[in-house]
Coordinates of C-alpha atoms and ligand atoms in Angstrom, one line a residue:
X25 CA -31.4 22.1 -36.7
X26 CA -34.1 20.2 -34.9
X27 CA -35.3 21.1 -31.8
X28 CA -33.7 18.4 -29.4
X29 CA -36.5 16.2 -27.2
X30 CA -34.0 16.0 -24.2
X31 CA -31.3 17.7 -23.1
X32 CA -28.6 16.8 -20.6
X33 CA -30.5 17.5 -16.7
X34 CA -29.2 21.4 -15.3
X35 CA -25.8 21.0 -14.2
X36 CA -24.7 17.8 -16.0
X37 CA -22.5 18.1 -19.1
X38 CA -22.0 15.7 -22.0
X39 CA -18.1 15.3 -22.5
X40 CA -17.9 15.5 -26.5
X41 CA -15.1 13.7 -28.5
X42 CA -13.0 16.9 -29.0
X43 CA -13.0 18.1 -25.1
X44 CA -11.7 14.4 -24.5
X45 CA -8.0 15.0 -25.6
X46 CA -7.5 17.1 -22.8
X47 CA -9.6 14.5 -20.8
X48 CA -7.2 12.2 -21.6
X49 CA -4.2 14.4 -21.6
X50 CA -5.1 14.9 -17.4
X51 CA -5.3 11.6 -16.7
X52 CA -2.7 10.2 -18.4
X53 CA -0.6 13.0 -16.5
X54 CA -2.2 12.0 -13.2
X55 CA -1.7 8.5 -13.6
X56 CA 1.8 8.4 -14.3
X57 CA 2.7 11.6 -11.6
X58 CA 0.6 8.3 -8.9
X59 CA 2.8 5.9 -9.8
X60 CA 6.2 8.5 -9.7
X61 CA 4.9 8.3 -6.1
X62 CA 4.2 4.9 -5.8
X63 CA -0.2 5.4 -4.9
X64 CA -1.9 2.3 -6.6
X65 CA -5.9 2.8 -8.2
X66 CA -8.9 1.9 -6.3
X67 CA -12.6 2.0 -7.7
X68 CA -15.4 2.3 -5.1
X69 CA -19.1 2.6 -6.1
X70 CA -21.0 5.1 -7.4
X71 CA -23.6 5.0 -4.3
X72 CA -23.3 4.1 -0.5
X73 CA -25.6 4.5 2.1
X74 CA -26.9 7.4 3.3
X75 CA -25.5 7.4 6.8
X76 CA -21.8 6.6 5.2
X77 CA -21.8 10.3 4.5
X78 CA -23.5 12.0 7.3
X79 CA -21.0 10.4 9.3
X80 CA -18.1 10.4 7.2
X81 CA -18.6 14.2 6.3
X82 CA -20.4 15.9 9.1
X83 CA -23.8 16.4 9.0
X84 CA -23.8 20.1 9.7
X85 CA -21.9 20.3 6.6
X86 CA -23.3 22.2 3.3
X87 CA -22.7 19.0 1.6
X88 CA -24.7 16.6 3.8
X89 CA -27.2 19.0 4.6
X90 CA -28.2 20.2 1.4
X91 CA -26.5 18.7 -1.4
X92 CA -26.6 15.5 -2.4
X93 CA -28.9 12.9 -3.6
X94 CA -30.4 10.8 -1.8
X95 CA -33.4 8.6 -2.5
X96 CA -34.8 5.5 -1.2
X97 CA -33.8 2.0 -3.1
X98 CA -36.3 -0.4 -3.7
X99 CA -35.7 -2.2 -0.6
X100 CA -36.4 0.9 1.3
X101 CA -32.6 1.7 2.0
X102 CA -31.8 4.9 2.2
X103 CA -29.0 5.5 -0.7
X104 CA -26.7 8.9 -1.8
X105 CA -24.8 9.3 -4.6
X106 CA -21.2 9.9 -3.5
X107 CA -20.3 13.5 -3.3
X108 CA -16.5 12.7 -2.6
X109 CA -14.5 9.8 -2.6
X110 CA -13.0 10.1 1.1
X111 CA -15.4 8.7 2.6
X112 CA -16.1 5.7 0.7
X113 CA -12.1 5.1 0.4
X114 CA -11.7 4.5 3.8
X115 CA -15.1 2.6 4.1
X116 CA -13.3 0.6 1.8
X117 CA -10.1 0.5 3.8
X118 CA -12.0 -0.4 7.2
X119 CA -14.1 -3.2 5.2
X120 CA -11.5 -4.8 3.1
X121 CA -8.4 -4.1 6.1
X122 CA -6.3 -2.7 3.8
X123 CA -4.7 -2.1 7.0
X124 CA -3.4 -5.5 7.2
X125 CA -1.9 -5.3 4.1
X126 CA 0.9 -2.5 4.6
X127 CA 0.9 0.2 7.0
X128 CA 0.7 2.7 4.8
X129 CA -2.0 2.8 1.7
X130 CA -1.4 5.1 -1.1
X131 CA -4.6 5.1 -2.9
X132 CA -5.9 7.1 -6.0
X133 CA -9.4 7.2 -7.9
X134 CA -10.7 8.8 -10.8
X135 CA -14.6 9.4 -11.5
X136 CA -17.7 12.0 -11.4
X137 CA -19.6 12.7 -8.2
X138 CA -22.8 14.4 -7.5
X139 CA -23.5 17.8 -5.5
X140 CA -27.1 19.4 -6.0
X141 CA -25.4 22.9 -6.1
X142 CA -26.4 25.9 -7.9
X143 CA -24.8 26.0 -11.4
X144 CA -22.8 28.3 -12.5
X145 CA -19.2 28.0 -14.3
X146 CA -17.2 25.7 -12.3
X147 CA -19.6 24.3 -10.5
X148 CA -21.8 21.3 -11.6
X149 CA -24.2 19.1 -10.0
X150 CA -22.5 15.8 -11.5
X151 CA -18.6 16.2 -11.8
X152 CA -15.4 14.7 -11.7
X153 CA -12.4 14.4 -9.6
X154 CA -8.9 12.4 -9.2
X155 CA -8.8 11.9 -5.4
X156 CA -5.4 11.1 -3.9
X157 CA -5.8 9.3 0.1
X158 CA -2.6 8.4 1.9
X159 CA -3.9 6.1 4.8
X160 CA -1.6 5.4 7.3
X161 CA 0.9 7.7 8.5
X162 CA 0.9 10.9 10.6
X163 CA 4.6 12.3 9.4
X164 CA 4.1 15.3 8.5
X165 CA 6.4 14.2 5.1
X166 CA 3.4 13.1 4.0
X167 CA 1.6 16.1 4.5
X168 CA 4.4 17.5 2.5
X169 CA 4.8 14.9 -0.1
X170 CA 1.5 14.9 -0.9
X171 CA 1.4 19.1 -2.0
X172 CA 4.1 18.0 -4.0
X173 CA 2.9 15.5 -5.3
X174 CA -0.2 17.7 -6.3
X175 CA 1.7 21.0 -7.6
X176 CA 4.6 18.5 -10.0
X177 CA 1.1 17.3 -11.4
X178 CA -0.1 20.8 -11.6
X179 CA 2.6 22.2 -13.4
X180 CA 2.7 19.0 -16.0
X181 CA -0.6 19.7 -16.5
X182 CA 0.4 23.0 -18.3
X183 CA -0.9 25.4 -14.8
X184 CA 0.1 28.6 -14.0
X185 CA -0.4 31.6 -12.1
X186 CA -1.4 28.9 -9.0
X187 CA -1.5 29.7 -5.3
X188 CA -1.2 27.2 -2.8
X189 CA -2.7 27.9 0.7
X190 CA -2.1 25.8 3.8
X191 CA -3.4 26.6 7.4
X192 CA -3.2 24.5 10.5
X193 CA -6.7 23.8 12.0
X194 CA -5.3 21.5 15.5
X195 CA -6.2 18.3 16.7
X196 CA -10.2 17.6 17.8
X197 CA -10.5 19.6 20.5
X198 CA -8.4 22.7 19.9
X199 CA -10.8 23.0 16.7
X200 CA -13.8 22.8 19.7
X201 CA -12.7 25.3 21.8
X202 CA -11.9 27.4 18.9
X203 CA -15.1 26.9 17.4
X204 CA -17.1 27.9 21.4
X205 CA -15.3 30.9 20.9
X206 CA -15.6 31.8 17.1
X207 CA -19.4 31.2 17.7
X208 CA -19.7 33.9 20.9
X209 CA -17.5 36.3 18.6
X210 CA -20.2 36.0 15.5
X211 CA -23.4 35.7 17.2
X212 CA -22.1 39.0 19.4
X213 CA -21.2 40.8 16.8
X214 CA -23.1 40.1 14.1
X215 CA -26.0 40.9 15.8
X216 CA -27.8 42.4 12.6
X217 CA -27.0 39.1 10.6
X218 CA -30.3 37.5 9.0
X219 CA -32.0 34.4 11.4
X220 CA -30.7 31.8 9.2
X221 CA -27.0 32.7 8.6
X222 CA -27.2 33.4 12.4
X223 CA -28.3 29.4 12.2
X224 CA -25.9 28.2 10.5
X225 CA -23.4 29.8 12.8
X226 CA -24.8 28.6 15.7
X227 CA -24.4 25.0 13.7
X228 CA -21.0 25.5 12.3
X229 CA -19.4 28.6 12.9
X230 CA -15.9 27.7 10.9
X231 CA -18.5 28.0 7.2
X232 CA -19.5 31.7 7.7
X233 CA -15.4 32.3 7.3
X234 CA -15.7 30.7 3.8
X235 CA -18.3 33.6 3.2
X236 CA -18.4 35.2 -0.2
X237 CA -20.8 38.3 0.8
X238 CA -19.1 41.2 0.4
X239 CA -20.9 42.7 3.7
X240 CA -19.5 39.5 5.9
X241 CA -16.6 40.2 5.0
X242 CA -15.5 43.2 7.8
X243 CA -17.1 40.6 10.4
X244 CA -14.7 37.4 9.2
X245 CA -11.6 40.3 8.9
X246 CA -12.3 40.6 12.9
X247 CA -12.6 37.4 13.5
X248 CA -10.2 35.3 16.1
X249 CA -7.9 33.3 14.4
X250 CA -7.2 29.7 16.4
X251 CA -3.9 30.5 17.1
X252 CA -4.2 30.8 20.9
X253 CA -6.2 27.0 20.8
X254 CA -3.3 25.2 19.0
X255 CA -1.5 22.6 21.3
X256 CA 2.4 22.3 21.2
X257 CA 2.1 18.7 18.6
X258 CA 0.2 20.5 16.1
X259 CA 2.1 23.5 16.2
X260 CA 5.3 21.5 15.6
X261 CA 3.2 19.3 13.1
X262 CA 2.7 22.4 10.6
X263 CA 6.4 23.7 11.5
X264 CA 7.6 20.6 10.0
X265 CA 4.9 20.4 6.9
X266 CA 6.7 24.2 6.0
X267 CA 10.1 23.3 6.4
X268 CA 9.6 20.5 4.3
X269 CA 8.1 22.8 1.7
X270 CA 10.2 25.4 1.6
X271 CA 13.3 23.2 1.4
X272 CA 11.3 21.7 -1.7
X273 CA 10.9 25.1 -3.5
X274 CA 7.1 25.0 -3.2
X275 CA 5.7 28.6 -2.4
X276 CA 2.6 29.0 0.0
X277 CA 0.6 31.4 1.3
X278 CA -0.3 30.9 5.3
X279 CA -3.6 31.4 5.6
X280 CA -5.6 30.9 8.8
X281 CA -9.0 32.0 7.2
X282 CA -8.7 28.3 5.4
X283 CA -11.3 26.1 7.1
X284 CA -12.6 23.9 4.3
X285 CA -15.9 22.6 4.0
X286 CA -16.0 18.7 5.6
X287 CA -15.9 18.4 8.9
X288 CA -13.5 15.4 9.1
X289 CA -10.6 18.1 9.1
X290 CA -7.6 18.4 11.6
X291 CA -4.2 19.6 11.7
X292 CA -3.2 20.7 7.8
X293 CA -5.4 21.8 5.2
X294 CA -4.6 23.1 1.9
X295 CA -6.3 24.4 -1.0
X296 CA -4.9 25.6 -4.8
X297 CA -6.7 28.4 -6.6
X298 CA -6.1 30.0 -9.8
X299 CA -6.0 33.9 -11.0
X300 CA -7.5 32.3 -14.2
X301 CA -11.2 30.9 -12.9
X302 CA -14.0 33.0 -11.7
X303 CA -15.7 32.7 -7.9
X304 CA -15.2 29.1 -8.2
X305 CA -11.4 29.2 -8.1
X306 CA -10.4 26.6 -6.2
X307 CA -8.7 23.5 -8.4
X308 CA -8.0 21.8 -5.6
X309 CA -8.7 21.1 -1.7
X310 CA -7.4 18.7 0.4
X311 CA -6.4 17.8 4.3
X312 CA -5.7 15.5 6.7
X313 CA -8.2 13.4 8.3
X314 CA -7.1 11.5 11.4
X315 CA -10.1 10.3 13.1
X316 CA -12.5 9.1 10.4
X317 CA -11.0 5.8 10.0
X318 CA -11.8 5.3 13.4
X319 CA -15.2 7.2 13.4
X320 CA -15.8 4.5 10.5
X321 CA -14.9 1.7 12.6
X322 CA -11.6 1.2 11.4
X323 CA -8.2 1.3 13.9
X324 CA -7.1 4.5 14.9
X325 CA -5.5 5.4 11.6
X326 CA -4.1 8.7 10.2
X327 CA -4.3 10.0 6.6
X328 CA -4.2 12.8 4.7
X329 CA -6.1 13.5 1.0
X330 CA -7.1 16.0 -1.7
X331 CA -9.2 16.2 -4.7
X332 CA -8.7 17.9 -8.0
X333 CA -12.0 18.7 -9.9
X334 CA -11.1 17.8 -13.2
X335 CA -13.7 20.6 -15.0
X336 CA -11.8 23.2 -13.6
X337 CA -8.7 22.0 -14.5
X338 CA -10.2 21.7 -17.9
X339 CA -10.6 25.6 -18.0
X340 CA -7.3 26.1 -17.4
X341 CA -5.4 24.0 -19.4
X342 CA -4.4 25.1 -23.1
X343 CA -5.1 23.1 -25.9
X344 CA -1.5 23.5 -27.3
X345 CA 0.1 21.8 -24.1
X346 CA -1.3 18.8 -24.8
X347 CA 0.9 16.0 -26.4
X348 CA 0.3 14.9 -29.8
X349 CA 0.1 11.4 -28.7
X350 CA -3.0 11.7 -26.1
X351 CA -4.9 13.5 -29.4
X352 CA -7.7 10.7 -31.2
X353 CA -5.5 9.5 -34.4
X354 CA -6.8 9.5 -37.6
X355 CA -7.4 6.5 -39.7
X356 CA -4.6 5.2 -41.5
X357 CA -6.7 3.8 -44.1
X358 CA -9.8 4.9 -45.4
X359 CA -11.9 2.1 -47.8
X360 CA -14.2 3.0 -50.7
X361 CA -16.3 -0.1 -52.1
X362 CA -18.2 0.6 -55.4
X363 CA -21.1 -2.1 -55.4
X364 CA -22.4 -4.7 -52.7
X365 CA -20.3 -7.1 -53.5
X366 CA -17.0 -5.0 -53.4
X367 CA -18.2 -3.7 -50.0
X368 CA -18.5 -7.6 -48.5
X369 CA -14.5 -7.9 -49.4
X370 CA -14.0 -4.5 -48.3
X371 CA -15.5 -5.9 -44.9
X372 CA -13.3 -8.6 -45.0
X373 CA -10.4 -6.7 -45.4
X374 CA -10.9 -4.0 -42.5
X375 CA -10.8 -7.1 -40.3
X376 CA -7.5 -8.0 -41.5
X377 CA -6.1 -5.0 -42.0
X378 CA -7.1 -4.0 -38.2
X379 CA -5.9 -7.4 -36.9
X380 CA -2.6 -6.1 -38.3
X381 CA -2.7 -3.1 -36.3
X382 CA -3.4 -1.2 -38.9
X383 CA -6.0 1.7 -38.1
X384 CA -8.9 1.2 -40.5
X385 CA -12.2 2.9 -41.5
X386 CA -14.7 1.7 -44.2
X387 CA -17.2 4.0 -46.3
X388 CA -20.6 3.0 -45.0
X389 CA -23.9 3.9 -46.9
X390 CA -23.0 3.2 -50.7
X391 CA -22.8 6.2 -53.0
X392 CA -20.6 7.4 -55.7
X393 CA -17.1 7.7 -56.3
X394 CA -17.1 10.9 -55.9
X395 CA -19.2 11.3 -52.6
X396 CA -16.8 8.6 -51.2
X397 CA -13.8 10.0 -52.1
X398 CA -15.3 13.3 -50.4
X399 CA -15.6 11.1 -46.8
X400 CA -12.2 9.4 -47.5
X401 CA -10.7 13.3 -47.7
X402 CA -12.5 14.6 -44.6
X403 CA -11.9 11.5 -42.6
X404 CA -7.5 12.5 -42.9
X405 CA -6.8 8.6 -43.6
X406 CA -3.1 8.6 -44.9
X407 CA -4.3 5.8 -48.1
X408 CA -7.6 5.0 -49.6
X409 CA -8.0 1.7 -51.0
X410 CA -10.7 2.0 -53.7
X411 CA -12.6 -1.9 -54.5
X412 CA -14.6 -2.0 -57.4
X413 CA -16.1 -5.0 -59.5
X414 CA -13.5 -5.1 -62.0
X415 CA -11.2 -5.2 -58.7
X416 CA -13.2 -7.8 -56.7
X417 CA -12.5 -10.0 -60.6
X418 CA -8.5 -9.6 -60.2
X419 CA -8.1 -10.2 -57.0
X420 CA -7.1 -6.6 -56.5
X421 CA -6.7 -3.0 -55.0
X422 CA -6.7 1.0 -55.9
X423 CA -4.3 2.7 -53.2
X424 CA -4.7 5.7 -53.1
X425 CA -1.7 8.2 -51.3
X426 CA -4.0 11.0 -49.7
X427 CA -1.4 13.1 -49.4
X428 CA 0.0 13.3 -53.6
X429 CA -3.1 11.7 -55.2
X430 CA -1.0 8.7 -56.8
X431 CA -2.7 5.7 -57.0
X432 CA -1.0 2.2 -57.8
X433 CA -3.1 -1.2 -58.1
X434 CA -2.0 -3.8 -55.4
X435 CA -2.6 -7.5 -54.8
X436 CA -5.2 -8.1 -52.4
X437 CA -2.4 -10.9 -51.5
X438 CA -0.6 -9.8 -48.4
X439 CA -2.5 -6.2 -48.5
X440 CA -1.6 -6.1 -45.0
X441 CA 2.0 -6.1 -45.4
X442 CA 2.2 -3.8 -47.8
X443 CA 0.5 -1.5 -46.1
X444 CA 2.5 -2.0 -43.2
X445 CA 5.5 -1.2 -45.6
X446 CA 3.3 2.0 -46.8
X447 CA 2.6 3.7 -43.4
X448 CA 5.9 3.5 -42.0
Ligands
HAM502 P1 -13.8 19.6 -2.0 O1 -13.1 20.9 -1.7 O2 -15.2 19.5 -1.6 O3 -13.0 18.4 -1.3 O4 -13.6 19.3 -3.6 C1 -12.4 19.2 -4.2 C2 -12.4 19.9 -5.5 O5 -13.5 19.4 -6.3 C3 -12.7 21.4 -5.5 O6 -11.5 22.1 -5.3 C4 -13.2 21.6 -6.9 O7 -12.1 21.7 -7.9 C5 -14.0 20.3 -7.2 N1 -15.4 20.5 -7.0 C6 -16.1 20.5 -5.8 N2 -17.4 20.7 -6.0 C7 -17.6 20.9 -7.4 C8 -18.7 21.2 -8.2 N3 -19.9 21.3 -7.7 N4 -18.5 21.4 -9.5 C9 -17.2 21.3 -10.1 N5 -16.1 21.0 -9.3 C10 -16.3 20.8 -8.0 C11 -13.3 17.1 -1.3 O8 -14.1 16.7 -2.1 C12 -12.5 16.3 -0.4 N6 -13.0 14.9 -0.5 C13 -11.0 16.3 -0.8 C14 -10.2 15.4 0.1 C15 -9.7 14.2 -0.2 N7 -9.8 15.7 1.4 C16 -9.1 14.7 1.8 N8 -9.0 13.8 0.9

């Protein structure tokens, strides 16, 4: 095999033919589990500007501060690729007023976005994810409804061995006074700590929690929980998120080390990892949001989101879940033309054949019988029809059965219909 000129860039993958029936298999799921519960698609642009973003998502964040890519357009803009679709979703929402339209928007999208992280499996520098934003509400049946929502699609997706986690992080300011007092607790104690994770803390404590270094990990077992900063609202808020959980079945683990990574976070986060991937085992991360509609100059609005990457679900899903239907089908018919004339008919006839619904796939290139019989076997067509010039004289067809090798000749007369008739 040749050495290839160019290669995919690090952390981008090509997504072949064969890796697409499970592509397809997850969003056909998706999409049907949305409109179960009645969210409707939105599309939003690949790139926004810059300062959407740093906004949107914090600037202290990993994602703002190091990740993504930004360049400058050609007008001098300043211009990122969209690392998540919250942000631009309720840019959307703000811009268009979807909040004239209903009070509460249920909105989905599907597509890749682009972190500049260090690759390794699970993680990829362009990637995709099916982002679910419910705009408009702050009953904590949402909150609810939208785990469910996420785990019915999990399980339909063929997942096991999943763990959902859900911790309450408080309104605004209890996360502020929490975070004065996380801060004095690391900086004191972690006093040995290297200059720039002691940084970073100093910038945003709540990240050194999500700390995979095994020798942080005595220092974020110490650590003060925000129990003692939660106000009476929130605590009722997450009492009534659980209730509603466990009187739906749904299993969760309480976990008040869960501080996800944006910093447009309040009240209830969540996140579902998987025995079955490696360090990156989270499939799924999600919260709500209630002051960034506003922080993007939108009415005070409250909302709640997640996003699934859709490569990790990849990893976990087995081939053999996956319906038959979401699998590419094979041609129905497979057509062999022996001679430059026979082939222009053949043409003809793949165009009616198709416009007839009938799948259809013609032997390019020439060649022999034999070769073309060889491409009309390893294509899995049901029939060949063979056309040759004494054929193309009477207005006729060879059609072959693929399956017992009997061959009958047909008129090229209604070839459609009997076809039709043949593939039944
Ligand atoms: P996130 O936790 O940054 O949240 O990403 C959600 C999911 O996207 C992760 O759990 C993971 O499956 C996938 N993911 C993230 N980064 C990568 C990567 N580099 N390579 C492969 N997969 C990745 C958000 O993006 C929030 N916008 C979720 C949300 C929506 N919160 C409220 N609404």
């Amino acid at each position: 095999m040749p050495k290839p000129k160019f290669t995919t860039v690090r952390g981008v993958h090509d997504s072949l033919p064969e890796s697409f029936f499970t592509w397809r298999h997850i969003e056909n799921i998706a999409r049907k589990m949305f409109s179960l519960f009645n969210y409707e698609e939105i599309n939003i642009p690949l790139f926004e500007q810059t300062s959407l973003f740093q906004r949107g998502i914090g600037t202290e964040t990993d994602i703002v501060s190091k990740e993504m890519y930004t360049f400058e357009d050609k007008g001098g803009d300043s211009i990122t690729l969209r690392p998540e679709a919250t942000a631009s979703i309720c840019r959307a929402y703000v811009q268009h007023a979807l909040y004239n339209k209903q009070k509460l928007n249920k909105l989905f999208f599907i597509g890749p976005m682009f972190r500049y992280e260090r690759p390794q499996s699970g993680r990829l520098r362009q990637f995709h994810q099916i982002d679910a934003e419910a705009i408009g509400s702050k009953d904590p049946a949402i909150d609810a409804e939208m785990i469910i929502l996420l785990m019915n699609f999990l399980k339909s997706a063929g997942l096991k061995d999943l763990h959902l986690q859900i911790n309450n992080l408080g309104d605004l300011k209890s996360r502020e006074n929490y975070s004065v007092e996380l801060k004095k607790f690391l900086l004191e104690k972690g006093s040995s700590l290297d200059t720039d994770i002691k940084d970073r803390i100093k910038k945003n404590p709540f990240r050194f929690l999500d700390s995979k270094n095994p020798q942080h990990q005595e220092l974020i077992e110490l650590a003060p929980t925000n129990e003692n900063f939660l106000d009476t609202d929130s605590l009722e808020h997450m009492d009534s998120v659980k209730s509603y959980l466990d009187s739906s079945n749904i299993p969760f683990t309480y976990n008040q080390r869960l501080v996800r990574g944006l910093d447009y976070y309040c009240l209830t986060v969540f996140e579902i990892t998987s025995d079955n991937l490696g360090a990156q085992n989270a499939v799924c991360g999600g919260g709500r949001y209630d002051k960034l509609v506003e922080e993007l100059g939108g009415p005070e609005t409250p909302a709640i989101g997640f996003a699934i990457g859709i490569e990790r679900l990849m990893q976990l899903v087995s081939e053999s879940t996956i319906e038959e239907s979401s699998h590419t089908k094979n041609p129905e018919v497979f057509i062999i033309s022996l001679g430059t004339e026979p082939m222009s008919l053949s043409f003809k006839i793949s165009n009616q054949l198709r416009e007839n619904g009938i799948r259809t796939e013609l032997s390019f290139d020439g060649g022999s019988m034999k070769n073309q019989m060889k491409k009309a076997n390893r294509s899995n067509a049901k029939f060949a029809i063979i056309i040759g010039e004494d054929e193309l004289s009477n207005n006729s067809a060879i059609l072959r059965n693929m399956n017992d090798s009997s061959q009958e000749e047909i008129t090229l007369a209604g070839i459609e219909r009997i076809i039709s008739e043949k593939i039944q």
